[in-house]
CSV table of C-alpha atoms in Angstrom, one decimal:
chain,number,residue,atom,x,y,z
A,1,UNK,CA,102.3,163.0,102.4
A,2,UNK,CA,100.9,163.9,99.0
A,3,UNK,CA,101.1,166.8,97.1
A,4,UNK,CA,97.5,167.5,98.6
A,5,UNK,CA,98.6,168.4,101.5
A,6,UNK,CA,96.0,165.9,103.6
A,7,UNK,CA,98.1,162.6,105.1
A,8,UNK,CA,97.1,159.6,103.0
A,9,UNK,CA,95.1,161.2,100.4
A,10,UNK,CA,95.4,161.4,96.7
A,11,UNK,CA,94.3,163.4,94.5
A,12,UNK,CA,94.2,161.6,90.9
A,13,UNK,CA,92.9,163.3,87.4
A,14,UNK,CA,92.4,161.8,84.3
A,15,UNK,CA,92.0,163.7,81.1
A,16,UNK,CA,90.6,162.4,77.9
A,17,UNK,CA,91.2,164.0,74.4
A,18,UNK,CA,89.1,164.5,71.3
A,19,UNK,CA,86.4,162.4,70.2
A,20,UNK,CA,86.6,160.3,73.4
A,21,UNK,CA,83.2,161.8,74.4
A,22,UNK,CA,82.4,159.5,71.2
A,23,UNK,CA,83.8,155.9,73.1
A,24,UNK,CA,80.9,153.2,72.8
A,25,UNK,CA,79.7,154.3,68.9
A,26,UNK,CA,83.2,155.1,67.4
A,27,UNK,CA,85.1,152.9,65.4
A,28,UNK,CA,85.0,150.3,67.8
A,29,UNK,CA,87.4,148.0,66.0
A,30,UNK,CA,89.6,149.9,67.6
A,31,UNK,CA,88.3,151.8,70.7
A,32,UNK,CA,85.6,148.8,71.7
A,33,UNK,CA,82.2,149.2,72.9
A,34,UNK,CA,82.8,151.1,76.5
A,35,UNK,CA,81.5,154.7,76.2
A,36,UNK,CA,83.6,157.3,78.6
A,37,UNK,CA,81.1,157.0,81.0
A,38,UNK,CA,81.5,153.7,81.8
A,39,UNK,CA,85.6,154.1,82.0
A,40,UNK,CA,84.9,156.6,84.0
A,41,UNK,CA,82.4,155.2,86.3
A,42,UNK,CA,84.8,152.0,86.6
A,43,UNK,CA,87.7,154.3,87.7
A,44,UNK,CA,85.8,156.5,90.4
A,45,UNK,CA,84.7,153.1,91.6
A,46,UNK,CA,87.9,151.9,92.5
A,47,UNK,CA,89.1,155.2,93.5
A,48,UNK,CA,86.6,155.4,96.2
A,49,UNK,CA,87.1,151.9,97.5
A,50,UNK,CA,91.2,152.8,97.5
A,51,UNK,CA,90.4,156.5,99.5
A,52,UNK,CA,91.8,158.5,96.7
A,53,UNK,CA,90.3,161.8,94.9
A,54,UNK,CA,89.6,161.2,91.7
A,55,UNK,CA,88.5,163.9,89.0
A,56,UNK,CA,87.8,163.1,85.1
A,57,UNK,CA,87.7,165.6,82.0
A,58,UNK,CA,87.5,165.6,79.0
A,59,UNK,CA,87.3,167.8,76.1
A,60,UNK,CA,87.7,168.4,71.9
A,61,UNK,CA,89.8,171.5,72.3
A,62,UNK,CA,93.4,171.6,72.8
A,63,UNK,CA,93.6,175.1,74.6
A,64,UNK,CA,91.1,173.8,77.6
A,65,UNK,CA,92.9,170.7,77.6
A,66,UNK,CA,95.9,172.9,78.3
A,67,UNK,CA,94.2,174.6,81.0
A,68,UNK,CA,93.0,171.7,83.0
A,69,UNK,CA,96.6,170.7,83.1
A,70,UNK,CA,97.6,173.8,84.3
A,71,UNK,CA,94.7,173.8,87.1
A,72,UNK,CA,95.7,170.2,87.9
A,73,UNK,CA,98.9,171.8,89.6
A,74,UNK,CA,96.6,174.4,91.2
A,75,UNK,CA,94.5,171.9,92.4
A,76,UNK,CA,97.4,169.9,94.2
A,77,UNK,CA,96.8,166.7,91.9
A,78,UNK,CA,99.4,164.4,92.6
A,79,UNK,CA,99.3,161.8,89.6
A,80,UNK,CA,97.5,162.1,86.3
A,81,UNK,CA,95.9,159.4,83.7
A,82,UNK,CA,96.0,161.1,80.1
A,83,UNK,CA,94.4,160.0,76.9
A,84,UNK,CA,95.8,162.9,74.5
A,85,UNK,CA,94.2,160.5,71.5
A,86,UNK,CA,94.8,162.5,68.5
A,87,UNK,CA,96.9,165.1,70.1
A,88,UNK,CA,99.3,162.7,70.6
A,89,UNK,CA,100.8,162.9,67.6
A,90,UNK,CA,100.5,166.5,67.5
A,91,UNK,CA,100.1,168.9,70.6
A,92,UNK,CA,103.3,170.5,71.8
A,93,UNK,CA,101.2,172.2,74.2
A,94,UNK,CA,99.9,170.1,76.1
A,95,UNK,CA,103.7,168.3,76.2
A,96,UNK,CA,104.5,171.5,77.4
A,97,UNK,CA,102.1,171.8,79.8
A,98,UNK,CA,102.5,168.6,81.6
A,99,UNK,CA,106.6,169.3,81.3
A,100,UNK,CA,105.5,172.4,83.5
A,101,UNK,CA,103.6,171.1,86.0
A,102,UNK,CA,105.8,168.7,86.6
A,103,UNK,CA,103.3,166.4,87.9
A,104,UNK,CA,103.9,162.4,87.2
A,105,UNK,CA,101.2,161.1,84.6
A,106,UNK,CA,100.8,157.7,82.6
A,107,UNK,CA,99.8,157.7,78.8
A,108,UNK,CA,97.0,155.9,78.0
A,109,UNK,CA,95.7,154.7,74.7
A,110,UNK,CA,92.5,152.1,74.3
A,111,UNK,CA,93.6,150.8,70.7
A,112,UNK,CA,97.4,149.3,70.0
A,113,UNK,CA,99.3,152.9,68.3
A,114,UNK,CA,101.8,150.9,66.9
A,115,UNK,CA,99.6,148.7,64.8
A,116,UNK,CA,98.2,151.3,63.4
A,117,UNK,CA,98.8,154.3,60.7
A,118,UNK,CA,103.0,154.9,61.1
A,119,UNK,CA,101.7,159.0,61.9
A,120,UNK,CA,100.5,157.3,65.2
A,121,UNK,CA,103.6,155.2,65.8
A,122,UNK,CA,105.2,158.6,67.3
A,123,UNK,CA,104.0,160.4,70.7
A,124,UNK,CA,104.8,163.7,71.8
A,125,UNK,CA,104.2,162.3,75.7
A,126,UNK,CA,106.1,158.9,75.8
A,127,UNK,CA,109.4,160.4,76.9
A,128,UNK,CA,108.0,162.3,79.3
A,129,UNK,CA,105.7,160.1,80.9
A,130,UNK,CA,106.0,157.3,83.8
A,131,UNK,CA,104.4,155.3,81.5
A,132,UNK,CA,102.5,154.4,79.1
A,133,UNK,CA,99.2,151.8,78.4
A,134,UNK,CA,98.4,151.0,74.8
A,135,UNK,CA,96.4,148.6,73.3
A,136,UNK,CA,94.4,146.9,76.4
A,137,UNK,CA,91.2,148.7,75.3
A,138,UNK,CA,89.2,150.2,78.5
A,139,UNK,CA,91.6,147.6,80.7
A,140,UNK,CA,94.0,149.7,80.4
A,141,UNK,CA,92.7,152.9,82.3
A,142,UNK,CA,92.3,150.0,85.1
A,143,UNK,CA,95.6,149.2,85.1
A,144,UNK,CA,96.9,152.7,85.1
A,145,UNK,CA,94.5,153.9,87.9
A,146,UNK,CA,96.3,150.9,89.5
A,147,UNK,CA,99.7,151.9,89.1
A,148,UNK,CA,99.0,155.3,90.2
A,149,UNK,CA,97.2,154.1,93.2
A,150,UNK,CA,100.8,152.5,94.1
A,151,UNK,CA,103.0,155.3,92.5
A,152,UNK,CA,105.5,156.9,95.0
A,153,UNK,CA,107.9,158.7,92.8
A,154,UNK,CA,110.4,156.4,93.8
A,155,UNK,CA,109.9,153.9,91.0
């Protein structure tokens, strides 16, 4: 049973960092053409098709970042796709947070971190994480969503 508490259903929330409400216009060399819409859109499709609860947020500010983590536990979310694009590299608390609520999550990134800039070679999630996606472009939310879809805890 998951954490939801209803036999067979998840619950699944996926959380996008800064300037991802910019995806489709923004340096595209690296982030591609997709806006968050679209990702978005794509995900709750395949969500609905595999009977699971799926949620999205995002947001610029750290602090209400922090708080939908916090709410995720609230909210009986059992697995959670996170983008934390700049605050990777940066936010201990939203590492913190998601140390809390103890809640399995994947890192996702569109662009490859570690062909990039060496400040974005280093995560503050990584360790932490089930996972991680990086480099696949929009694919990769796909192929997390998958993986969650599957995820038992006993990987």
């Amino acid at each position: 049973m998951s954490q939801s508490g209803m036999a067979g259903t998840k619950s699944i929330l996926v959380i996008n960092g800064p300037n991802l409400n910019l995806l489709g216009s923004r340096e595209t060399e690296f982030y591609g053409r997709d806006t968050l819409e679209a990702i978005n859109a794509r995900l709750a499709k395949r969500a609905a098709e595999a009977g699971v609860r799926l949620a999205t947020y995002q947001s610029n500010s750290e602090s209400d970042l922090v708080e939908r983590i916090q709410q995720a536990r609230r909210d009986k979310v059992d697995f959670i796709l996170v983008n934390p694009a700049a605050y990777t590299h940066t936010s201990v608390a939203m590492r913190d947070a998601l140390a809390a609520v103890g809640i399995p999550f994947v890192e996702v990134h569109l662009s490859n971190v570690f062909a990039r800039e060496p400040f974005r070679h280093e995560s503050y999630f990584s360790d932490i994480a089930v996972g991680t996606v990086s480099g696949l472009g929009a694919k990769g939310y796909e192929l997390a969503l998958e993986f969650a879809l599957q995820y038992s805890g006993k990987e």
